[in-house]
Coordinates of C-alpha atoms (C1' of nucleotides) in Angstrom, one line a residue:
Chain A
X11 CA 0.0 0.0 0.0
X12 CA 1.7 3.2 -1.2
X13 CA 1.7 6.1 1.2
X14 CA 0.7 9.6 0.2
X15 CA 1.9 12.7 2.0
X16 CA -0.1 15.4 0.4
X17 CA 2.7 16.4 -2.0
X18 CA 2.2 16.9 -5.7
X19 CA 2.8 14.4 -8.4
X20 CA 2.9 11.3 -6.3
X21 CA 2.1 8.9 -9.1
X22 CA 5.3 8.7 -10.9
X23 CA 8.0 6.3 -12.0
X24 CA 11.5 5.9 -10.9
X25 CA 12.3 9.4 -12.1
X26 CA 10.5 12.4 -10.8
X27 CA 11.0 14.5 -13.8
X28 CA 10.9 17.9 -12.1
X29 CA 12.4 17.2 -8.8
X30 CA 14.4 20.4 -8.4
X31 CA 11.4 22.6 -8.8
X32 CA 9.3 20.4 -6.5
X33 CA 11.9 20.6 -3.8
X34 CA 12.1 24.4 -4.0
X35 CA 8.3 24.5 -3.8
X36 CA 8.4 22.3 -0.7
X37 CA 11.0 24.5 0.9
X38 CA 8.9 27.6 0.2
X39 CA 5.8 26.0 1.8
X40 CA 7.6 24.6 4.9
X41 CA 9.5 27.8 5.6
X42 CA 6.3 29.7 5.4
X43 CA 4.6 27.3 7.8
X44 CA 7.4 26.6 10.3
X45 CA 10.1 29.2 9.8
X46 CA 13.6 28.7 8.6
X47 CA 14.7 26.7 11.7
X48 CA 11.7 24.4 11.4
X49 CA 12.4 23.5 7.8
X50 CA 14.1 20.2 7.2
X51 CA 15.4 18.4 4.2
X52 CA 13.7 15.2 5.3
X53 CA 10.3 16.9 5.4
X54 CA 10.8 18.4 2.0
X55 CA 11.8 15.0 0.5
X56 CA 8.9 13.3 2.1
X57 CA 6.4 15.9 0.9
X58 CA 7.8 15.5 -2.7
X59 CA 7.7 11.8 -2.4
X60 CA 11.4 11.1 -2.7
X61 CA 14.3 9.8 -0.7
X62 CA 16.2 12.5 1.2
X63 CA 19.4 11.4 -0.6
X64 CA 17.8 12.4 -3.9
X65 CA 18.0 16.1 -3.0
X66 CA 21.8 15.9 -3.3
X67 CA 21.5 15.3 -7.0
X68 CA 20.2 18.9 -7.3
X69 CA 21.8 20.8 -4.3
X70 CA 25.0 20.6 -2.5
X71 CA 23.2 20.6 0.8
X72 CA 20.7 22.4 2.9
X73 CA 22.5 25.8 2.7
X74 CA 22.7 25.7 -1.0
X75 CA 19.0 24.9 -1.2
X76 CA 18.1 27.8 1.0
X77 CA 20.3 30.1 -1.1
X78 CA 18.5 29.1 -4.2
X79 CA 15.1 29.7 -2.6
X80 CA 16.3 33.2 -1.6
X81 CA 17.6 33.9 -5.1
X82 CA 14.3 32.8 -6.7
X83 CA 12.5 34.9 -4.1
X84 CA 14.4 38.0 -5.1
X85 CA 13.7 37.4 -8.8
X86 CA 10.0 37.0 -8.2
X87 CA 10.1 40.0 -5.8
X88 CA 11.7 42.2 -8.4
X89 CA 9.1 41.1 -10.9
X90 CA 6.3 42.1 -8.6
X91 CA 7.8 45.5 -7.9
X92 CA 8.3 46.0 -11.6
X93 CA 4.7 45.3 -12.4
X94 CA 3.4 47.5 -9.5
X95 CA 5.5 50.4 -10.8
X96 CA 4.1 50.2 -14.3
X97 CA 0.8 51.9 -15.1
X98 CA -0.3 55.4 -14.6
X99 CA -0.8 57.7 -11.7
X100 CA 1.2 60.5 -10.1
X101 CA 4.8 59.7 -9.0
X102 CA 3.8 59.3 -5.4
X103 CA 0.9 57.0 -6.3
X104 CA 3.2 54.8 -8.4
X105 CA 5.7 54.7 -5.6
X106 CA 3.1 53.9 -3.0
X107 CA 2.0 51.1 -5.2
X108 CA 5.4 49.7 -5.2
X109 CA 5.5 49.8 -1.4
X110 CA 2.2 48.0 -1.2
X111 CA 3.5 45.4 -3.6
X112 CA 6.4 45.0 -1.2
X113 CA 4.1 44.4 1.8
X114 CA 1.9 42.1 -0.2
X115 CA 4.8 40.0 -1.3
X116 CA 6.0 39.7 2.3
X117 CA 2.6 38.6 3.4
X118 CA 1.7 36.3 0.6
X119 CA 5.1 34.7 0.3
X120 CA 6.5 34.4 3.8
X121 CA 8.5 31.4 2.7
X122 CA 10.5 33.3 0.1
X123 CA 10.6 36.4 2.2
X124 CA 12.1 34.7 5.2
X125 CA 14.7 33.0 3.1
X126 CA 15.6 36.2 1.4
X127 CA 16.1 38.3 4.5
X128 CA 17.8 35.8 6.7
X129 CA 21.6 35.8 7.1
X130 CA 22.9 32.9 5.0
X131 CA 26.0 30.8 5.5
X132 CA 29.1 30.9 3.4
X133 CA 27.7 30.9 -0.1
X134 CA 31.0 30.3 -1.7
X135 CA 31.2 26.8 -0.3
X136 CA 27.7 26.0 -1.4
X137 CA 27.9 27.3 -4.9
X138 CA 31.1 25.9 -6.3
X139 CA 31.3 24.0 -8.4
X140 CA 27.7 23.1 -8.9
X141 CA 26.9 26.8 -9.3
X142 CA 28.1 26.8 -12.9
X143 CA 25.1 24.8 -14.0
X144 CA 22.7 26.4 -11.5
X145 CA 20.5 29.3 -11.0
X146 CA 21.3 32.8 -9.9
X147 CA 23.0 33.7 -6.7
X148 CA 21.0 35.5 -4.0
X149 CA 23.2 38.5 -3.7
X150 CA 23.0 39.2 -7.4
X151 CA 19.2 38.7 -7.4
X152 CA 18.9 41.1 -4.5
X153 CA 21.0 43.7 -6.1
X154 CA 18.7 43.4 -9.2
X155 CA 15.6 44.1 -7.1
X156 CA 17.2 47.1 -5.4
X157 CA 18.4 48.5 -8.6
X158 CA 14.9 48.3 -9.9
X159 CA 13.7 50.3 -7.0
X160 CA 16.3 53.0 -7.7
X161 CA 15.4 53.1 -11.3
X162 CA 11.7 53.4 -10.5
X163 CA 12.4 56.3 -8.2
X164 CA 14.6 58.1 -10.7
X165 CA 11.9 57.7 -13.3
X166 CA 9.1 58.7 -11.0
X167 CA 10.9 61.8 -9.7
X168 CA 13.1 63.0 -12.6
X169 CA 12.9 66.6 -11.5
X170 CA 14.6 65.7 -8.2
X171 CA 17.5 63.8 -9.6
X172 CA 20.1 66.4 -8.7
X173 CA 18.2 67.8 -5.8
X174 CA 17.9 64.7 -3.5
X175 CA 19.7 61.4 -3.5
X176 CA 17.4 58.8 -5.0
X177 CA 19.4 56.0 -3.3
X178 CA 18.7 57.5 0.0
X179 CA 14.9 57.7 -0.6
X180 CA 14.9 54.2 -1.9
X181 CA 16.8 52.9 1.1
X182 CA 14.5 54.6 3.5
X183 CA 11.4 53.2 1.9
X184 CA 13.0 49.8 1.6
X185 CA 13.9 49.8 5.3
X186 CA 10.5 51.1 6.4
X187 CA 8.8 48.4 4.3
X188 CA 11.0 45.7 5.7
X189 CA 10.4 46.9 9.2
X190 CA 6.6 46.9 8.8
X191 CA 6.7 43.5 7.1
X192 CA 8.8 41.8 9.7
X193 CA 7.0 43.3 12.7
X194 CA 3.8 42.2 11.1
X195 CA 5.1 38.7 10.5
X196 CA 6.2 38.4 14.1
X197 CA 2.8 39.5 15.2
X198 CA 4.2 42.6 16.8
X199 CA 2.3 45.4 15.2
X200 CA -0.5 46.7 17.4
X201 CA -3.9 45.6 16.1
X202 CA -7.3 47.1 16.6
X203 CA -9.9 49.4 15.0
X204 CA -8.2 52.6 16.3
X205 CA -4.8 51.7 15.0
X206 CA -3.8 52.0 11.3
X207 CA -3.3 48.8 9.2
X208 CA 0.1 48.0 7.9
X209 CA -0.9 49.3 4.5
X210 CA -2.0 52.6 5.9
X211 CA 1.1 52.7 7.9
X212 CA 3.3 52.2 4.9
X213 CA 1.3 54.6 2.8
X214 CA 1.6 57.4 5.4
X215 CA 5.3 56.6 5.9
X216 CA 6.1 56.7 2.2
X217 CA 4.4 60.0 1.7
X218 CA 6.0 61.4 4.7
X219 CA 9.5 60.3 3.7
X220 CA 9.2 61.5 0.1
X221 CA 7.8 64.9 1.3
X222 CA 10.2 65.1 4.2
X223 CA 13.3 64.3 2.2
X224 CA 12.3 66.6 -0.6
X225 CA 11.9 69.4 1.9
X226 CA 15.2 68.8 3.6
X227 CA 16.8 68.3 0.2
X228 CA 15.7 71.8 -0.8
X229 CA 16.8 73.3 2.5
X230 CA 19.9 71.4 3.4
X231 CA 20.8 72.0 7.1
X232 CA 23.1 69.7 9.0
Chain B
X20 CA 41.6 17.6 35.8
X21 CA 38.6 19.9 35.8
X22 CA 37.5 21.3 32.4
X23 CA 36.9 25.0 31.8
X24 CA 34.7 26.2 29.1
X25 CA 35.2 29.9 29.2
X26 CA 32.1 30.5 31.3
X27 CA 32.0 32.6 34.3
X28 CA 32.3 31.5 37.9
X29 CA 33.6 28.0 37.2
X30 CA 35.1 27.5 40.7
X31 CA 32.0 26.7 42.8
X32 CA 30.5 24.1 44.9
X33 CA 27.5 21.9 44.4
X34 CA 25.2 24.9 44.1
X35 CA 25.8 27.6 41.6
X36 CA 24.3 30.4 43.5
X37 CA 23.2 32.5 40.6
X38 CA 22.3 29.9 37.9
X39 CA 19.3 31.6 36.5
X40 CA 21.1 34.8 35.7
X41 CA 24.0 32.9 34.3
X42 CA 21.8 30.9 32.0
X43 CA 20.2 34.0 30.6
X44 CA 23.6 35.5 30.1
X45 CA 24.7 32.4 28.2
X46 CA 21.6 32.5 26.0
X47 CA 22.2 36.2 25.3
X48 CA 25.7 35.4 24.2
X49 CA 25.0 32.3 22.1
X50 CA 22.0 33.8 20.3
X51 CA 24.1 36.8 19.5
X52 CA 26.9 34.6 18.1
X53 CA 24.9 31.9 16.3
X54 CA 21.3 33.1 16.0
X55 CA 18.2 31.7 17.6
X56 CA 18.3 28.5 15.7
X57 CA 21.9 27.9 16.6
X58 CA 21.3 28.4 20.3
X59 CA 21.2 25.2 22.4
X60 CA 20.4 24.4 26.0
X61 CA 23.3 22.0 26.1
X62 CA 25.7 24.7 25.0
X63 CA 24.3 27.1 27.6
X64 CA 24.6 24.6 30.4
X65 CA 28.1 23.7 29.4
X66 CA 29.2 27.3 29.2
X67 CA 27.8 27.9 32.7
X68 CA 29.4 24.8 34.0
X69 CA 26.3 22.9 34.9
X70 CA 24.4 19.8 33.8
X71 CA 21.7 20.4 31.2
X72 CA 19.1 19.0 33.6
X73 CA 19.9 21.8 36.0
X74 CA 18.2 24.3 33.7
X75 CA 14.9 22.8 34.4
X76 CA 15.0 24.0 38.0
X77 CA 14.7 27.5 36.6
X78 CA 12.8 27.3 33.3
X79 CA 10.1 25.0 32.0
X80 CA 12.0 24.4 28.9
X81 CA 13.7 26.1 26.0
X82 CA 10.8 28.2 24.9
X83 CA 10.3 29.6 28.4
X84 CA 13.9 30.5 28.6
X85 CA 13.7 32.3 25.3
X86 CA 10.7 34.1 26.4
X87 CA 12.4 35.3 29.5
X88 CA 15.4 36.5 27.5
X89 CA 13.0 38.4 25.3
X90 CA 11.3 39.9 28.3
X91 CA 14.5 41.1 29.9
X92 CA 15.6 42.4 26.5
X93 CA 12.5 44.6 26.3
X94 CA 13.0 45.9 29.8
X95 CA 16.6 46.8 29.1
X96 CA 15.5 48.3 25.8
X97 CA 12.9 50.5 27.4
X98 CA 15.5 51.6 29.9
X99 CA 17.9 52.6 27.1
X100 CA 15.2 54.5 25.3
X101 CA 14.2 56.3 28.5
X102 CA 17.7 57.5 29.1
X103 CA 18.2 58.6 25.5
X104 CA 15.1 60.7 25.7
X105 CA 16.1 62.5 28.8
X106 CA 18.3 65.5 28.6
X107 CA 18.0 68.7 26.5
X108 CA 17.8 69.6 22.9
X109 CA 15.0 70.3 20.5
X110 CA 12.1 67.9 20.2
X111 CA 13.6 66.5 17.0
X112 CA 17.0 66.1 18.5
X113 CA 15.6 64.2 21.5
X114 CA 13.6 62.0 19.2
X115 CA 16.5 61.4 17.0
X116 CA 18.5 60.4 20.0
X117 CA 15.9 57.8 20.9
X118 CA 16.1 56.4 17.4
X119 CA 19.9 56.2 17.7
X120 CA 19.5 54.4 21.0
X121 CA 17.3 52.0 19.2
X122 CA 19.9 51.2 16.6
X123 CA 22.7 51.0 19.1
X124 CA 20.8 48.6 21.2
X125 CA 20.1 46.3 18.2
X126 CA 23.7 46.4 17.3
X127 CA 25.2 46.0 20.7
X128 CA 22.7 43.5 22.0
X129 CA 21.9 41.2 19.0
X130 CA 21.2 38.4 21.4
X131 CA 18.4 40.2 23.1
X132 CA 17.2 41.9 20.0
X133 CA 16.8 38.6 18.1
X134 CA 14.9 37.0 21.0
X135 CA 12.7 40.1 21.3
X136 CA 11.6 40.2 17.7
X137 CA 11.3 36.6 16.8
X138 CA 8.0 34.9 16.8
X139 CA 7.7 32.9 20.0
X140 CA 5.8 29.7 20.6
X141 CA 2.8 29.4 22.8
X142 CA 3.7 31.4 25.8
X143 CA 0.8 30.2 27.8
X144 CA 2.1 26.7 28.0
X145 CA 5.5 27.9 29.0
X146 CA 4.6 30.3 31.7
X147 CA 2.0 28.5 33.8
X148 CA 2.4 27.7 36.5
X149 CA 6.0 28.6 37.0
X150 CA 5.3 32.1 35.8
X151 CA 3.8 33.1 39.1
X152 CA 7.2 33.1 40.7
X153 CA 9.0 34.3 37.6
X154 CA 9.9 37.5 35.8
X155 CA 7.8 39.6 33.4
X156 CA 6.2 38.3 30.3
X157 CA 7.6 39.4 27.0
X158 CA 4.4 40.9 25.6
X159 CA 4.0 43.1 28.7
X160 CA 7.5 44.2 28.6
X161 CA 7.2 45.1 24.9
X162 CA 4.1 47.1 25.6
X163 CA 6.0 49.0 28.2
X164 CA 8.7 49.9 25.8
X165 CA 6.3 51.0 23.2
X166 CA 4.2 53.0 25.7
X167 CA 7.4 54.8 26.6
X168 CA 8.0 55.7 23.0
X169 CA 4.5 57.2 22.7
X170 CA 4.9 59.1 26.0
X171 CA 8.2 60.5 24.8
X172 CA 6.7 61.6 21.5
X173 CA 3.8 63.2 23.3
X174 CA 6.1 65.1 25.6
X175 CA 8.4 66.1 22.8
X176 CA 5.6 67.4 20.5
X177 CA 2.9 68.7 22.9
X178 CA 1.7 71.2 20.4
X179 CA 0.9 68.5 17.9
X180 CA -1.1 66.3 20.3
X181 CA -4.4 67.1 18.7
X182 CA -3.0 67.8 15.3
X183 CA -1.4 64.5 14.4
X184 CA -1.7 61.0 15.9
X185 CA 1.3 60.4 18.0
X186 CA 0.8 56.6 17.9
X187 CA 1.2 56.8 14.1
X188 CA 4.4 58.7 14.3
X189 CA 5.8 56.3 16.9
X190 CA 4.8 53.3 14.9
X191 CA 6.5 54.7 11.8
X192 CA 9.7 55.4 13.6
X193 CA 9.6 52.0 15.3
X194 CA 9.1 50.2 12.0
X195 CA 11.8 52.2 10.3
X196 CA 14.3 51.6 13.1
X197 CA 13.4 47.9 13.1
X198 CA 13.8 47.7 9.4
X199 CA 17.2 49.4 9.4
X200 CA 18.4 47.3 12.3
X201 CA 17.4 44.0 10.8
X202 CA 18.7 44.7 7.4
X203 CA 21.9 45.7 8.9
X204 CA 22.1 42.6 11.1
X205 CA 21.5 40.5 8.0
X206 CA 24.3 42.3 6.2
X207 CA 21.9 43.6 3.6
X208 CA 22.4 47.3 3.8
X209 CA 24.6 48.6 1.1
X210 CA 28.0 49.6 2.3
X211 CA 30.5 52.1 1.0
X212 CA 31.8 55.6 1.2
X213 CA 29.1 57.0 -1.1
X214 CA 26.3 55.4 0.8
X215 CA 24.9 56.7 4.1
X216 CA 25.5 54.8 7.3
X217 CA 22.6 53.3 9.2
X218 CA 22.7 56.1 11.6
X219 CA 22.5 58.7 8.9
X220 CA 19.8 56.7 7.3
X221 CA 17.7 56.7 10.5
X222 CA 18.4 60.3 11.2
X223 CA 17.2 61.4 7.8
X224 CA 14.3 59.1 8.0
X225 CA 13.1 60.3 11.4
X226 CA 13.4 63.9 10.4
X227 CA 11.5 63.2 7.1
X228 CA 8.8 61.3 8.9
X229 CA 8.2 63.9 11.6
X230 CA 8.2 66.7 9.0
X231 CA 6.2 64.8 6.5
X232 CA 3.5 63.6 9.0
X233 CA 3.2 67.1 10.5
X234 CA 2.7 68.5 7.0
X235 CA 0.1 66.0 6.1
X236 CA -1.5 66.4 9.5
X237 CA -1.9 70.1 8.9
X238 CA -3.3 69.5 5.5
X239 CA -5.3 66.3 5.7
X240 CA -6.0 65.0 2.2
X241 CA -7.0 61.4 1.6
Chain C
dT21 C1' 13.5 -0.6 -36.1
dG22 C1' 16.4 -2.9 -32.9
dT23 C1' 20.2 -3.5 -29.9
dA24 C1' 24.4 -2.0 -26.8
dC25 C1' 25.8 0.9 -23.7
dA26 C1' 26.9 5.3 -21.3
dT27 C1' 24.7 8.5 -18.5
dC28 C1' 21.5 10.2 -15.4
dA29 C1' 18.4 10.3 -11.4
dG30 C1' 16.7 7.9 -8.2
dT31 C1' 16.8 4.0 -3.9
dG32 C1' 17.4 2.3 0.7
dA33 C1' 20.1 1.5 4.3
dA34 C1' 23.1 3.3 7.4
dC35 C1' 26.1 6.6 10.0
dG36 C1' 27.3 9.7 13.7
dC37 C1' 25.6 13.3 16.1
dG38 C1' 23.6 16.4 19.2
dC39 C1' 19.4 17.8 20.7
dG40 C1' 15.5 18.5 24.6
dT41 C1' 13.8 16.3 28.2
dT42 C1' 13.0 12.8 32.2
dC43 C1' 14.3 10.5 36.3
dA44 C1' 15.9 8.8 40.6
dC45 C1' 19.4 10.4 43.2
dT46 C1' 22.4 13.3 46.4
dG47 C1' 25.0 17.1 48.2
dA48 C1' 24.3 21.7 50.3
dT49 C1' 21.6 25.0 52.7
dG50 C1' 18.7 26.9 56.1
dT51 C1' 15.4 26.7 59.8
dA52 C1' 13.2 25.0 64.3
dC53 C1' 14.1 23.9 68.7
Chain D
dT24 C1' 25.9 26.6 70.1
dG25 C1' 24.5 22.3 68.4
dT26 C1' 21.6 18.9 66.4
dA27 C1' 17.5 17.0 63.3
dC28 C1' 15.4 17.5 59.4
dA29 C1' 12.8 19.6 55.4
dT30 C1' 13.8 21.9 51.4
dC31 C1' 16.4 23.3 47.7
dA32 C1' 19.5 23.0 43.6
dG33 C1' 22.3 20.4 41.7
dT34 C1' 24.1 15.4 39.4
dG35 C1' 24.7 11.8 36.0
dA36 C1' 22.9 8.6 33.2
dA37 C1' 19.7 7.6 30.0
dC38 C1' 15.9 8.1 26.5
dG39 C1' 13.9 8.5 22.0
dC40 C1' 14.2 11.3 18.2
dG41 C1' 15.1 13.3 13.9
dC42 C1' 18.5 15.5 11.6
dG43 C1' 22.0 16.1 7.4
dT44 C1' 24.8 13.5 4.8
dT45 C1' 27.3 9.3 2.6
dC46 C1' 27.5 5.3 -0.1
dA47 C1' 27.1 1.5 -3.1
dC48 C1' 23.4 0.3 -5.8
dT49 C1' 19.9 0.1 -9.6
dG50 C1' 16.2 1.4 -12.6
dA51 C1' 15.1 4.5 -16.4
dT52 C1' 16.5 7.3 -20.3
dG53 C1' 18.5 8.6 -24.4
dT54 C1' 22.0 8.1 -27.9
dA55 C1' 25.1 5.7 -31.5
dC56 C1' 25.2 2.6 -34.9

DNA sequence: TGTACATCAGTGAACGCGCGTTCACTGATGTAC
DNA sequence: TGTACATCAGTGAACGCGCGTTCACTGATGTAC
């Protein structure tokens, strides 16, 4: 009597056919449910319907797998930001939309998000020499996402390009978004009817930062 | 030949005398060095110079210990914020100082900070019935720290008390600080001469948020 | 179209390890008289 | 000041467990001729 564990694609032959993708999907789910520390290779293999040893055909080990999850997360993340930025509206509206996409991604993809923003081990060991055949590295994927944010800002506020430092504005909004997202994920944002939602919080914050930095950019003090 | 493990107070008799404090100190150190997932009761006991079973005279288990670390962290945190707020200067200066104290705490006490802002397990199980004799609960200690922030804000900007929502400003700054601190801890803030330090980042952000929110508070739009 | 064979992607058993926790116990401390 | 005894705070051995990883292996796939 064969056992089923709720994973996808259980009815298969000796070869899985798409094991690498399935493992990453399993990691994404389990990290979302149980956190990084609660994620195990054994669970992932069981969910996929495969022996734990099979994972080593596709990853050098647990660290390398987590790195790949993070890298994919950043790529998907960048894609979401890019889409949010496109479309009409005032510069502030477009930028607010990007911030909302940030929060939505963190909420909807806690597996990716946790992997992306957790300190990883020594990637050099994990990625050579299998990396040559493998996907993107997380640091590069992250840089890509951040560059996109800068680019969006510069396009959205062309008139301020020499007036204020776009990298600064981008960093502020990135940090505020990350702070709100992680506090929310940890259940440490106050809840209640009289208290703003995380989306309202980010909206107000983005507007304040853009206004505030523009103001201090025009009247540089300290 | 007795073994020494680098812990404090190795030369002792059968009773340690201050074991609970020593364990919490060990947890603080190990979490700082290796992260929450890398922290182990066995390591802590060895460092203190005691059998792992001895820990159970003082904590119901690992979760309860982590909860107590978090609670102490929040108390110490609140104390640091309180001190930073005291003293002279303009309202914005005082508030900026509080933000810097926030960042400094996160950097200097990564053990506490990690424990404080990580999702904890079911505290109810951990704290009854030993809690009656025990220290503060993390949620209460956190609320205390946040209330302090609100109070400081209200004192610092008395003229704006009916104009803008102090809780909102406090939350924004809390979230921004947390975002900067965690990005920094994960090594994911860009570094370099041409890029602002985290302290500059927070300083600019706080000023922008206070200015920006005051501006939108005076001219409520959406 | 069929056969031989190299390559690939899994199996299954085993490993060493260190974890959190329990248990009956015992040495040290402090209090009553 | 001294003794009896309850209480406290440790010991040390053991447990069951599940982890990440390795290894020799084998079934499936695909290519050359």
